[in-house]
Short mmCIF file of C-alpha atoms in Angstrom, two decimals:
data_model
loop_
_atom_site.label_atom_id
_atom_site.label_comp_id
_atom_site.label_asym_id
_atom_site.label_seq_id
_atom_site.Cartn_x
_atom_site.Cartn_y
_atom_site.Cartn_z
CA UNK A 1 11.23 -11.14 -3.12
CA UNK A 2 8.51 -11.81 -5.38
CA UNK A 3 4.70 -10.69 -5.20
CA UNK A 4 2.33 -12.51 -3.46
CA UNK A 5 0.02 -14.77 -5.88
CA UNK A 6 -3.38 -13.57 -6.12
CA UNK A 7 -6.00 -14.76 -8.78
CA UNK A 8 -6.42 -11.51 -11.45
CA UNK A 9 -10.06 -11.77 -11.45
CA UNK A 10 -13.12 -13.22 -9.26
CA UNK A 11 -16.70 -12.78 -9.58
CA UNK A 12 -20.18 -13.34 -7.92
CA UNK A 13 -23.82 -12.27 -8.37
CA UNK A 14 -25.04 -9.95 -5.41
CA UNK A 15 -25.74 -11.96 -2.01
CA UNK A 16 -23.07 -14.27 -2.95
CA UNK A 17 -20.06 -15.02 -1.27
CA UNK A 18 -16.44 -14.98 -2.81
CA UNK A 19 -13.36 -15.66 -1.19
CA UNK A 20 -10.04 -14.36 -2.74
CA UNK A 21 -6.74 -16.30 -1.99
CA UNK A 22 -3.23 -14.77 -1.48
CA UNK A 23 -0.48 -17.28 -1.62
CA UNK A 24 2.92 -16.26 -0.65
CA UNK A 25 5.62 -18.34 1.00
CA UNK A 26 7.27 -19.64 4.60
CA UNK A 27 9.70 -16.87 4.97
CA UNK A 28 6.92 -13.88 3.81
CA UNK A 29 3.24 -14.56 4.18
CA UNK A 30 3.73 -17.92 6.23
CA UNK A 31 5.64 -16.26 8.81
CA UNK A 32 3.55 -13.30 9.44
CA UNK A 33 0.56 -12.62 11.01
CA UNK A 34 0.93 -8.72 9.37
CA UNK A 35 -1.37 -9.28 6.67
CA UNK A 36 -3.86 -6.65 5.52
CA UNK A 37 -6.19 -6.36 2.75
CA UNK A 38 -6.82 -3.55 0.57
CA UNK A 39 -10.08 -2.26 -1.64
CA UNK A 40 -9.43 0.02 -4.38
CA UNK A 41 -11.92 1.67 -6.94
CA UNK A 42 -10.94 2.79 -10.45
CA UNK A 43 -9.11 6.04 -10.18
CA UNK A 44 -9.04 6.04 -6.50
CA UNK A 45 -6.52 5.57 -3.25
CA UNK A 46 -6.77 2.03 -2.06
CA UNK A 47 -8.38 1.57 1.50
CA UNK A 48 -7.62 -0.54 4.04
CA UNK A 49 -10.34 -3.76 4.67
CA UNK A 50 -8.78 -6.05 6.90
CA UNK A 51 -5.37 -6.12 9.41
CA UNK A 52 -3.57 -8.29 11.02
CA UNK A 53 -5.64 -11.40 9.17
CA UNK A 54 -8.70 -11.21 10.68
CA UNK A 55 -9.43 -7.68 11.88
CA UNK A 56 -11.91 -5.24 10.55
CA UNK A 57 -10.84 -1.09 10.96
CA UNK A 58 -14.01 0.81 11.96
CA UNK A 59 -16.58 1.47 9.23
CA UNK A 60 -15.82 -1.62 7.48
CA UNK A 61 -19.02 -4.06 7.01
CA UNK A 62 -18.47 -7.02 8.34
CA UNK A 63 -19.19 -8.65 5.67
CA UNK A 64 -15.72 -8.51 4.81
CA UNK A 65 -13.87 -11.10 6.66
CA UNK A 66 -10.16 -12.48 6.11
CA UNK A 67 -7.86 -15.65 7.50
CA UNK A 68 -5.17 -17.42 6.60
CA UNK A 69 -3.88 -21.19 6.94
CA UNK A 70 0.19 -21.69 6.51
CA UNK A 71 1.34 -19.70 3.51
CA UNK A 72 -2.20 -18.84 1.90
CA UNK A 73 -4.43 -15.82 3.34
CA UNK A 74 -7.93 -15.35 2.30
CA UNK A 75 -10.26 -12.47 2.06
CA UNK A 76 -13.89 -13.32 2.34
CA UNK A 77 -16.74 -11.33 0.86
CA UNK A 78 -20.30 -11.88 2.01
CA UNK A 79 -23.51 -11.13 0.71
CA UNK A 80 -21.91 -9.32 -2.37
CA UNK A 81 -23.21 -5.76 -3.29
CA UNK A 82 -23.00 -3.82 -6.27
CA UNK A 83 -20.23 -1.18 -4.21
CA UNK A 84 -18.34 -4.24 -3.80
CA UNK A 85 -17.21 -4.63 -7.59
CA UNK A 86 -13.33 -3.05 -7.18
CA UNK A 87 -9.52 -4.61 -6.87
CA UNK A 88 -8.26 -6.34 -4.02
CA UNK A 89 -4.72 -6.49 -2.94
CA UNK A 90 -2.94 -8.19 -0.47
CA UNK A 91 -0.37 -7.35 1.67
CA UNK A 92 2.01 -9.21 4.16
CA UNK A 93 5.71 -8.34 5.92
CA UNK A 94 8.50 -9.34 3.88
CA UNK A 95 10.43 -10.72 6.83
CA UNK A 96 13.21 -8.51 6.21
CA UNK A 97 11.93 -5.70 7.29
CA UNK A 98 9.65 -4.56 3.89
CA UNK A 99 6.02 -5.72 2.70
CA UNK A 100 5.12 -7.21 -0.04
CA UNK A 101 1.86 -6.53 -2.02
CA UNK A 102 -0.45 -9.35 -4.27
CA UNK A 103 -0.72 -8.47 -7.94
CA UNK A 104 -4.39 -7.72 -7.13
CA UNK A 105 -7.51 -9.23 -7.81
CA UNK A 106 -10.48 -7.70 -9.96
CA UNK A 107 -13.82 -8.53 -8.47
CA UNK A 108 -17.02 -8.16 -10.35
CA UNK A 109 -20.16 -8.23 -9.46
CA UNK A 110 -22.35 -10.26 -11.81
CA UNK B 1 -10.12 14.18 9.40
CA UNK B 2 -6.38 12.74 8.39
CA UNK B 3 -5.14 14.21 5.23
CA UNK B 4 -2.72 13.38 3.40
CA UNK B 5 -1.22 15.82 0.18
CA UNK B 6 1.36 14.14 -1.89
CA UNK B 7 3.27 17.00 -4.58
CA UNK B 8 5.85 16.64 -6.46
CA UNK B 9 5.04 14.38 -9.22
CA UNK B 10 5.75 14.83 -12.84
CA UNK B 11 7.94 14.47 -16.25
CA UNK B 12 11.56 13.54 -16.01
CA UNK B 13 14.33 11.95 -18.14
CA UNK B 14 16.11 8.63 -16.94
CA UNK B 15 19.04 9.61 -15.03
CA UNK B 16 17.05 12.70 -13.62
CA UNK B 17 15.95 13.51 -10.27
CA UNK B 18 12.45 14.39 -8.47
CA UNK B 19 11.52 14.75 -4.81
CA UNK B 20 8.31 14.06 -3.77
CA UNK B 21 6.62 15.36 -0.67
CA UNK B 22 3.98 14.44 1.58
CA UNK B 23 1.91 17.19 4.00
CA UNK B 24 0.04 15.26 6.84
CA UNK B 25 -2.70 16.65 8.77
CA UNK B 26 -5.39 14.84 11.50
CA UNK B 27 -3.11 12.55 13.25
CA UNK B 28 -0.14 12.73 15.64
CA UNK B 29 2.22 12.41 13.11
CA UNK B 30 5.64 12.38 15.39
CA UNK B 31 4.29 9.08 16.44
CA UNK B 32 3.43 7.28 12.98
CA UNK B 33 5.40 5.09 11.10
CA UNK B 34 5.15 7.01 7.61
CA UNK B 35 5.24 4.73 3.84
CA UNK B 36 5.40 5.36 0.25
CA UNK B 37 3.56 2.59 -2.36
CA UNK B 38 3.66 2.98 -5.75
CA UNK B 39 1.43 1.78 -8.91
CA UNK B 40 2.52 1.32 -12.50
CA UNK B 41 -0.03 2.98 -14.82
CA UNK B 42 -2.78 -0.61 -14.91
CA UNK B 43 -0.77 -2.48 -12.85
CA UNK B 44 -0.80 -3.45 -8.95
CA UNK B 45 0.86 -2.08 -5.60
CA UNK B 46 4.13 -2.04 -4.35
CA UNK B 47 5.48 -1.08 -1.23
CA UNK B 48 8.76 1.62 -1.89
CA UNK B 49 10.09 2.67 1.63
CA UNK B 50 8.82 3.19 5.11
CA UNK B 51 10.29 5.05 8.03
CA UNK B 52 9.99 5.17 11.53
CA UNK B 53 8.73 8.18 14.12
CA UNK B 54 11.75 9.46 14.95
CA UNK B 55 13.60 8.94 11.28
CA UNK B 56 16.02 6.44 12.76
CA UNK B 57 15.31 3.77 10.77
CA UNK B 58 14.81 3.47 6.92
CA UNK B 59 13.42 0.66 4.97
CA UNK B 60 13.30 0.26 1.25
CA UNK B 61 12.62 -1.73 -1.82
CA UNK B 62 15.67 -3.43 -2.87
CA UNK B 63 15.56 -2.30 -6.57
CA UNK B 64 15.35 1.08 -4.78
CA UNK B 65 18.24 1.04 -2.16
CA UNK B 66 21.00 3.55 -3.01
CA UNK B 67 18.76 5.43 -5.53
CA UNK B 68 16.02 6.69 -3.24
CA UNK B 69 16.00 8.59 0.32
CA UNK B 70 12.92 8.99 2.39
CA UNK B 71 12.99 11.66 5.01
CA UNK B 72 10.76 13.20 7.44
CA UNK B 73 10.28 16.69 9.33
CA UNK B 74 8.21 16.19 12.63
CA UNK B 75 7.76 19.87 13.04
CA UNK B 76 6.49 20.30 9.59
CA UNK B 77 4.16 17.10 9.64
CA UNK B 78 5.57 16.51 6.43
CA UNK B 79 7.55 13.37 4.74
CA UNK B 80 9.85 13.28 1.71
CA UNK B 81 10.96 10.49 -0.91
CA UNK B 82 14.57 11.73 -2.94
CA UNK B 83 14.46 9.77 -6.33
CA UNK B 84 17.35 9.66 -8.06
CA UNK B 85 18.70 7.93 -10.67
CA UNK B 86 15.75 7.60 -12.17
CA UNK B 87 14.47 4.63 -14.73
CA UNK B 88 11.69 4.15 -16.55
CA UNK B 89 10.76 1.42 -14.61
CA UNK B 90 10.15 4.29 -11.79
CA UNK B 91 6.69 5.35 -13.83
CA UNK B 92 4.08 4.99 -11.15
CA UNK B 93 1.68 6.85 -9.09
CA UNK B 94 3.43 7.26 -5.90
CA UNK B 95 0.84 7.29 -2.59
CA UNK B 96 2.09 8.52 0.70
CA UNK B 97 0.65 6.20 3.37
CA UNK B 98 0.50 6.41 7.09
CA UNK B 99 1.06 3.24 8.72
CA UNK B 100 -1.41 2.28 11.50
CA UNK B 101 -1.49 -0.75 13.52
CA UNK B 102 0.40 -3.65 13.04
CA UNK B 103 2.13 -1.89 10.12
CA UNK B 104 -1.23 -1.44 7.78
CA UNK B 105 -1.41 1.44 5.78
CA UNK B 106 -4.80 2.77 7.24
CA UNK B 107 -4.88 6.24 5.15
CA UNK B 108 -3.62 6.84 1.91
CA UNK B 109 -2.84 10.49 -0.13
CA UNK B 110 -4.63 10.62 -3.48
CA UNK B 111 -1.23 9.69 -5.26
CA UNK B 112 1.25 11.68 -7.86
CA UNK B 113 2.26 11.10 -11.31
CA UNK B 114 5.86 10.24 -11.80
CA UNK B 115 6.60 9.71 -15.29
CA UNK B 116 10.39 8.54 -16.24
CA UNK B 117 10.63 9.12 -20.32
CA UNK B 118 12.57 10.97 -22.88
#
């Protein structure tokens, strides 16, 4: 199975929003409601923003908000702060029993 | 405070072996779904193998099936990933995960260096 598509880069200036699409297809990200985000800083582990489409773990801002509409999720971010500026990758089960990852998407803060 | 230690990480020829380990800590780890993601050096995520609570069931990357073996000791809070066979294609850091709900990897180890070269 292939990656999921993700843009490489996306940017905003602080207080903006930006919304980063992950397109995979009917038999992965279409059929799935298993679809997490993940934030990752240079040289660290990446962290988990958003499960199971929508949902926020605790300690996340909730400014940080995903969905999805047939094979395409989205992760929303709101009101854009400097901390914000890492990669985001995507993540949704394979359907045959695995998960598949985006190629990640570097956001910048303008 | 859940910990996770990867070790195991280093150089090794193509064709070689390594065995990486993962010590847990903070969680009830008989009862967590346990994964291993890896990163090529500038490159993105992808998911390696997973395994269930009880070991019964093993899931892995297809251009990893029949070359690596995850494992898992309850009573040592630990879990394993047998590579061999290795290519260079293998070169990642390799994170041990915990899987949370719905199958999200809600804490990650701070990763190990495998490095597949002559």
């Amino acid at each position: 199975q292939s990656a999921l598509t993700q843009p490489p880069s996306a940017s905003g200036s602080p207080g903006q929003s930006v919304a980063i699409s992950c397109i995979g297809t009917s038999s992965d990200l279409g059929a799935s409601n298993l679809v997490s985000w993940y934030q990752q800083h240079p040289g660290k582990a990446p962290k988990l923003m958003i499960y199971e489409v929508t949902k926020r773990p605790s300690g996340v801002p909730d400014r940080f908000s995903g969905s999805k509409s047939g094979n395409t999720a989205s992760l929303t971010v709101s009101g854009l702060q400097p901390e914000d500026e890492a990669d985001y990758y995507c993540c949704s089960h394979g359907g045959s029993d695995n998960y598949i990852f985006g190629g990640g998407t570097k956001l910048t803060v303008l | 405070e859940v910990l996770l230690v990867e070790s195991g990480g280093g150089l090794v020829q193509p064709g070689g072996s390594l065995r990486l380990s993962c010590a847990a800590s903070g969680f009830n780890f008989r009862n967590s779904w346990m994964t291993w993601v890896r990163q090529t050096p500038g490159k993105g995520l992808e998911w390696v193998a997973n395994m269930n609570p009880d070991g019964s069931g093993k899931y892995y990357l297809d251009s990893v099936k029949g070359r690596f073996t995850i494992s898992r000791d309850n009573a040592r809070n630990s879990v394993s990933l047998q590579m061999n066979s290795l290519r260079a294609e293998d070169t990642a850091v390799y994170y041990c995960a915990r899987d949370g709900v719905s199958g999200a990897r809600d804490h990650w180890g701070q990763g190990t260096l495998v490095t597949v070269s002559s």
